[in-house]
Short mmCIF file of C-alpha atoms and ligand atoms in Angstrom, two decimals:
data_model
loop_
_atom_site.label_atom_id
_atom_site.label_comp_id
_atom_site.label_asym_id
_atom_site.label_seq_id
_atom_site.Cartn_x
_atom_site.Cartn_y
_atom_site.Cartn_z
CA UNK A 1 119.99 -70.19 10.93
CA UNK A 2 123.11 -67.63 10.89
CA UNK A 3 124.49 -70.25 8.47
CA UNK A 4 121.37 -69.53 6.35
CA UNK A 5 121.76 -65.83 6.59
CA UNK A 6 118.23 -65.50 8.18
CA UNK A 7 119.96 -63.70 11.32
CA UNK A 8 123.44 -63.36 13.29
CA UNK A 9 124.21 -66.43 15.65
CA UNK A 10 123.08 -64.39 18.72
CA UNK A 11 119.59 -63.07 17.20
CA UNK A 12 119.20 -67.08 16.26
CA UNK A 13 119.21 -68.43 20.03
CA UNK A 14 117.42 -65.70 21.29
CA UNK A 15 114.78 -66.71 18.40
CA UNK A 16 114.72 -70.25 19.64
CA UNK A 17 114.95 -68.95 23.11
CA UNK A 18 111.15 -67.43 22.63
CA UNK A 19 110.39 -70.10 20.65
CA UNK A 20 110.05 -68.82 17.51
CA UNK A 21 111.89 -71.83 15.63
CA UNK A 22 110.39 -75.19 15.13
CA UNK A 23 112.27 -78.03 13.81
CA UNK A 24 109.79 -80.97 12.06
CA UNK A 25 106.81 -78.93 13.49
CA UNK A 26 107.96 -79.03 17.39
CA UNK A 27 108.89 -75.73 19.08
CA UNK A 28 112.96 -75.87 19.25
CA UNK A 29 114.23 -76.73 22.52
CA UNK A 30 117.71 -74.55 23.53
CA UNK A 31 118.90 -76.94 25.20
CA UNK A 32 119.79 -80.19 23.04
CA UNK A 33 119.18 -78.46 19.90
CA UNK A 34 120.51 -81.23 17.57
CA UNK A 35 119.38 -80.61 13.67
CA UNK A 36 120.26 -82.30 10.61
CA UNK A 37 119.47 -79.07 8.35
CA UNK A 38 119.56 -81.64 4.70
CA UNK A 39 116.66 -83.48 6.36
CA UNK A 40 114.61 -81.40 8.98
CA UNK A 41 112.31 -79.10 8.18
CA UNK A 42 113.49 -75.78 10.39
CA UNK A 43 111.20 -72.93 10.41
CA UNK A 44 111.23 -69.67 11.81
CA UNK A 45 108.12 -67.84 12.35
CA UNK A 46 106.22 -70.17 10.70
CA UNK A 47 108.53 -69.62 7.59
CA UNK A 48 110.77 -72.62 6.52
CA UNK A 49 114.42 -71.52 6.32
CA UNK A 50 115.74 -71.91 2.59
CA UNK A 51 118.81 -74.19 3.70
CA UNK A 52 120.06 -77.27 1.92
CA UNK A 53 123.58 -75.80 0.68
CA UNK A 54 121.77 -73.03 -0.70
CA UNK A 55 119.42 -75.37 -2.90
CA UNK A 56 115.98 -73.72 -3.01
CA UNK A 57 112.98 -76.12 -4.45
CA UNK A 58 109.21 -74.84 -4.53
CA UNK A 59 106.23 -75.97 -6.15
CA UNK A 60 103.48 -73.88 -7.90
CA UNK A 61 100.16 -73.79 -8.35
CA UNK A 62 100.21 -72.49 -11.90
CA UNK A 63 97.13 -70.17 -13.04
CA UNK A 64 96.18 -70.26 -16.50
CA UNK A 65 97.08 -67.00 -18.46
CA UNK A 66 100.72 -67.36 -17.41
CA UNK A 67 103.55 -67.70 -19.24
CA UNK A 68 106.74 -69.74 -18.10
CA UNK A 69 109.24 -67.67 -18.75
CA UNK A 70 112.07 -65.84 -16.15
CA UNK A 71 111.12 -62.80 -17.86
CA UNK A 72 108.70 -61.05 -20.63
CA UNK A 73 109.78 -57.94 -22.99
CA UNK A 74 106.40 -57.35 -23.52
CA UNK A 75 105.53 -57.08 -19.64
CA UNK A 76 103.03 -60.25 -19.72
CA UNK A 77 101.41 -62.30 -16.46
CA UNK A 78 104.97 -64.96 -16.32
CA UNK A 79 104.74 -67.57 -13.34
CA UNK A 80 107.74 -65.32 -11.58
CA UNK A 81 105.39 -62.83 -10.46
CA UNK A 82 103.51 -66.00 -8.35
CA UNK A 83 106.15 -67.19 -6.48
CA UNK A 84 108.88 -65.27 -4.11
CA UNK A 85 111.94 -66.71 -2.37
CA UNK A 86 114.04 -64.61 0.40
CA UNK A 87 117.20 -65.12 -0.97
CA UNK A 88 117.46 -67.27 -4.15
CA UNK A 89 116.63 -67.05 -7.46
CA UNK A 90 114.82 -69.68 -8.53
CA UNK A 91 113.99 -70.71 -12.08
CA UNK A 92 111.31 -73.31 -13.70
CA UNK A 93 111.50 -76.91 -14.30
CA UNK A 94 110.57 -76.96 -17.90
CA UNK A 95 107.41 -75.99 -19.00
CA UNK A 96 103.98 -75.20 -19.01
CA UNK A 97 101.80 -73.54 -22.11
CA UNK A 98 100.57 -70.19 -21.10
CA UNK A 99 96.62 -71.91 -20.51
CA UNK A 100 98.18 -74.66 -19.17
CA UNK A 101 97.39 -74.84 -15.09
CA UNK A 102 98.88 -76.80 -12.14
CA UNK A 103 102.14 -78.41 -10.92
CA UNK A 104 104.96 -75.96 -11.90
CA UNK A 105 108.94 -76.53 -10.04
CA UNK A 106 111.18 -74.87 -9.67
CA UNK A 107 114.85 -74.74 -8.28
CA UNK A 108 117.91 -73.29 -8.68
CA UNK A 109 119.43 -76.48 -8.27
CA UNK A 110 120.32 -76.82 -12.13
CA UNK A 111 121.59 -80.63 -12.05
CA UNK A 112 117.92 -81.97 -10.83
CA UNK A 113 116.30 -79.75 -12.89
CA UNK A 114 118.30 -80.55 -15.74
CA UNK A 115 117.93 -84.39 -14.82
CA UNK A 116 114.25 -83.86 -14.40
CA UNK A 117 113.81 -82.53 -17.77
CA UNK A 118 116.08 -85.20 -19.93
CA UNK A 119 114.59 -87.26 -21.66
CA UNK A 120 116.48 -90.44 -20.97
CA UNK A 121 115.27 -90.20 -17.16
CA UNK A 122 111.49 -90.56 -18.85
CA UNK A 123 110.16 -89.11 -15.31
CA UNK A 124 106.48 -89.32 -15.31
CA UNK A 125 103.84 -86.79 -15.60
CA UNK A 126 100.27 -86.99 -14.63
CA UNK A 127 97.59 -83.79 -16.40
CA UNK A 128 94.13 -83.89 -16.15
CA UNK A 129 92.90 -83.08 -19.80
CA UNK A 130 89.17 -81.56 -20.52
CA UNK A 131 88.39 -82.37 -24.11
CA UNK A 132 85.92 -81.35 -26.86
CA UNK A 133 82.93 -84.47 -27.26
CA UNK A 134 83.52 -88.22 -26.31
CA UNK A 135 86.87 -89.49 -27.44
CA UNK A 136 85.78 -93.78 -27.75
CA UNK A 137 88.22 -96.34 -26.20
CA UNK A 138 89.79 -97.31 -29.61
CA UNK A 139 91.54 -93.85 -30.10
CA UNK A 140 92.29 -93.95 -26.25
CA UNK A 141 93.57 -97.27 -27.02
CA UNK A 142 95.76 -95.39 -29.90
CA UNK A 143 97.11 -92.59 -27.20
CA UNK A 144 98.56 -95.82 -24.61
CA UNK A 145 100.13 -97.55 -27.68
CA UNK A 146 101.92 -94.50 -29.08
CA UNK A 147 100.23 -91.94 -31.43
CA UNK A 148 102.62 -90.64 -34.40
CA UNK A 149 103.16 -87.05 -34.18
CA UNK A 150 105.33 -84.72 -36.42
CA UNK A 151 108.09 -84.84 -34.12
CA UNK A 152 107.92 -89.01 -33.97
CA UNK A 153 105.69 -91.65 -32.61
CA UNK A 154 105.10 -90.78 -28.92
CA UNK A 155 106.02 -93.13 -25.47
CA UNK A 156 103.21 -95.40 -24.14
CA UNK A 157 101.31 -93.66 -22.07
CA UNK A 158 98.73 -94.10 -19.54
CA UNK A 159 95.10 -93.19 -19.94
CA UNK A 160 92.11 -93.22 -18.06
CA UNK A 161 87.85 -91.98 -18.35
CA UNK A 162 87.42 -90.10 -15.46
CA UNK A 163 83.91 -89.11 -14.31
CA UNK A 164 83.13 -85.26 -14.14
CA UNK A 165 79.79 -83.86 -13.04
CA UNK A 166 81.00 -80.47 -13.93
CA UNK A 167 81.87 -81.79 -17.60
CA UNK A 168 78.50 -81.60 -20.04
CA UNK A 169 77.43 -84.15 -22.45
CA UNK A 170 80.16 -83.05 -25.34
CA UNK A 171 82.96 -82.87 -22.61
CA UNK A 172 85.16 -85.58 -21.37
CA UNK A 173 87.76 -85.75 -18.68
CA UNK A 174 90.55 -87.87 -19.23
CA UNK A 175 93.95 -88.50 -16.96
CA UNK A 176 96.85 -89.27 -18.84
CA UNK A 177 100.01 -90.39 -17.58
CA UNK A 178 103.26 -89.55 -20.04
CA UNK A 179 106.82 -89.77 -19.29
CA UNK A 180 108.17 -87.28 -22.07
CA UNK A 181 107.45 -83.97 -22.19
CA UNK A 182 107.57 -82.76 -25.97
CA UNK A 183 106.46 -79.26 -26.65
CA UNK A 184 102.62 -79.09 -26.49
CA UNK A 185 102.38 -82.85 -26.34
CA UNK A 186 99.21 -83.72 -24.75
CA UNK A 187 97.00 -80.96 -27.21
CA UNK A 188 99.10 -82.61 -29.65
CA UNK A 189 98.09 -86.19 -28.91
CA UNK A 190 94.55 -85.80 -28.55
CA UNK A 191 94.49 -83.40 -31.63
CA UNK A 192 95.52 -86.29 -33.49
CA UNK A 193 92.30 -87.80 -32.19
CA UNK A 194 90.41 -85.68 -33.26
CA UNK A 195 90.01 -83.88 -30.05
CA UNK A 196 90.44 -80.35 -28.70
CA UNK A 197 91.90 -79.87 -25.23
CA UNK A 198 89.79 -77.28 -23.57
CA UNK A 199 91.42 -77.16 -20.21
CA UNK A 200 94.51 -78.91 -18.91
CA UNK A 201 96.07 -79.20 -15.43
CA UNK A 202 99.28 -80.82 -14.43
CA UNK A 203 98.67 -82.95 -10.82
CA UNK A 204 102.34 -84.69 -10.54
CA UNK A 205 105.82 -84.62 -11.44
CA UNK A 206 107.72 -87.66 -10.92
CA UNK A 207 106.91 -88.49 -7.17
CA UNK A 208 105.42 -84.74 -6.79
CA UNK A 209 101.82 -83.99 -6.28
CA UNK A 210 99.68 -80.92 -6.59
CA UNK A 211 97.60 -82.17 -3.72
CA UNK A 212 95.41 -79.26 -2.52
CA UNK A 213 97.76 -76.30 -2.70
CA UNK A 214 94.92 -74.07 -3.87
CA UNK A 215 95.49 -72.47 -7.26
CA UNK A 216 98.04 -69.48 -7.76
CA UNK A 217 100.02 -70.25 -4.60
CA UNK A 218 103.11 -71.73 -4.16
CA UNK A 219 105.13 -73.84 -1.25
CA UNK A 220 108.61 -74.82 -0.64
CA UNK A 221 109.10 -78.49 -0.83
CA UNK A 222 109.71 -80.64 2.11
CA UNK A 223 113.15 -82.68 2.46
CA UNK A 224 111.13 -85.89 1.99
CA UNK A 225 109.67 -84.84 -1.48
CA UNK A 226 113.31 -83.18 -2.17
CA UNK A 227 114.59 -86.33 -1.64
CA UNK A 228 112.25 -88.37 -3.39
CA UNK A 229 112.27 -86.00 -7.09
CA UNK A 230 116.36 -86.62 -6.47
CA UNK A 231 115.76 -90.45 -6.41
CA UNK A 232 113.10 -90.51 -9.36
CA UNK A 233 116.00 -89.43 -11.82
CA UNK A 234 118.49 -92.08 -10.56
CA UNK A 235 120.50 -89.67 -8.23
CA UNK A 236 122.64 -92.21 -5.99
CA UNK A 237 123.44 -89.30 -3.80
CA UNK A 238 120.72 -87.11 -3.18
CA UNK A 239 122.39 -84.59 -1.63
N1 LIG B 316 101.15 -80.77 -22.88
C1 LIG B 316 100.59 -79.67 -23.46
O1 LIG B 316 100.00 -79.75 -24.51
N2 LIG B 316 100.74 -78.50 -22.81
C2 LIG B 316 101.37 -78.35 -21.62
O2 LIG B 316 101.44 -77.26 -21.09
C3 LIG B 316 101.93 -79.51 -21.05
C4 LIG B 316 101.80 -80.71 -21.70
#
């Protein structure tokens, strides 16, 4: 904990002394207090302590309306003002269009994020897309293949009909799996369709899922889902 800079070495085992510190979710005994701080979850006052040689990884709950960006000249909503960190400055893993809503990361570990975002790693990503009227299974067919865009013909991809009560009669909702990420790709796929995206939502990065974090609201990753994104780009260490 002092090592963290949460508090001097003295405030720390008077913390655990009260039992204010829980390691993996059980209240921190003084006196065998053995902790792996790369792989245990240590919180203090409920609050998990941002330790992992300084490494800080969070996940977001994007809201639509926000633009990902570190910072705006023009004083707009950017997905900074959702998310707060004690000590680190954090900064997005790639992108998200400004309507776009759901799974945003972000670290200020710059070698996963810049492995994350390469595209020779091809790490997948999983949006649910609302679209204007019934796209049939032949141009779905055309979206799994590879549809050509300006930019090139894009990766197989996976696509599925989901049902939607909430969705009318000229509304579909379709999950699509890609493993690029090309500026504006998935508008730009089902454009080529002949479809408008209405509403799109990012549910997983690699081996990271939204799950229910409710929307706008963020939450530090745990070291098992740390160690997991290292592993989806090929990182032999994972340190
Ligand atoms: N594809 C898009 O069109 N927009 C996004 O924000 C992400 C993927």
């Amino acid at each position: 904990m002092a090592d963290a800079g949460v508090c001097s070495r003295r405030q720390a085992k008077r913390m655990v002394a009260n039992g204010k510190v829980t390691v993996n979710g059980k209240v921190a005994d003084v006196g065998g207090l053995h902790i792996d701080p790369k792989n245990d979850d240590i919180k203090v006052n409920g609050e998990l302590i941002e330790y992992d040689g300084g490494k800080v990884y969070l996940m977001l709950n994007k809201l639509p309306g926000y633009l990902t960006t570190t910072s705006d000249p023009y004083d707009r909503d950017i997905v900074m003002d959702l998310i707060s960190t004690k000590r680190k400055r954090v900064y997005p893993v790639g992108r998200l269009d400004m309507d776009t809503e759901g799974l945003l990361i972000f670290t200020n570990d710059g070698a996963l994020s810049y492995r994350l975002t390469h595209p020779k790693h091809h790490v997948n990503k999983v949006y649910l897309a609302w679209v204007k009227g019934k796209p049939d299974e032949k141009k779905l067919n055309n979206l799994r293949k590879g549809i050509k865009l300006k930019d090139g013909i894009t990766l197989p991809a996976q696509v599925e009909r989901l049902e939607d009560k909430k969705s009318d009669d000229n509304t579909s909702l379709i999950k699509l799996t890609i493993y690029e990420g090309r500026k504006r790709q998935i508008k730009r796929m089902f454009s080529a369709i002949g479809h408008k995206v209405l509403r799109l939502r990012r549910i997983q990065m690699g081996p990271i899922s939204l799950g229910k974090l409710p929307p706008g609201e963020f939450r530090h990753l745990t070291k098992q889902e740390v160690k997991l994104l290292k592993k989806s780009t090929g990182d032999k260490n994972e340190e």
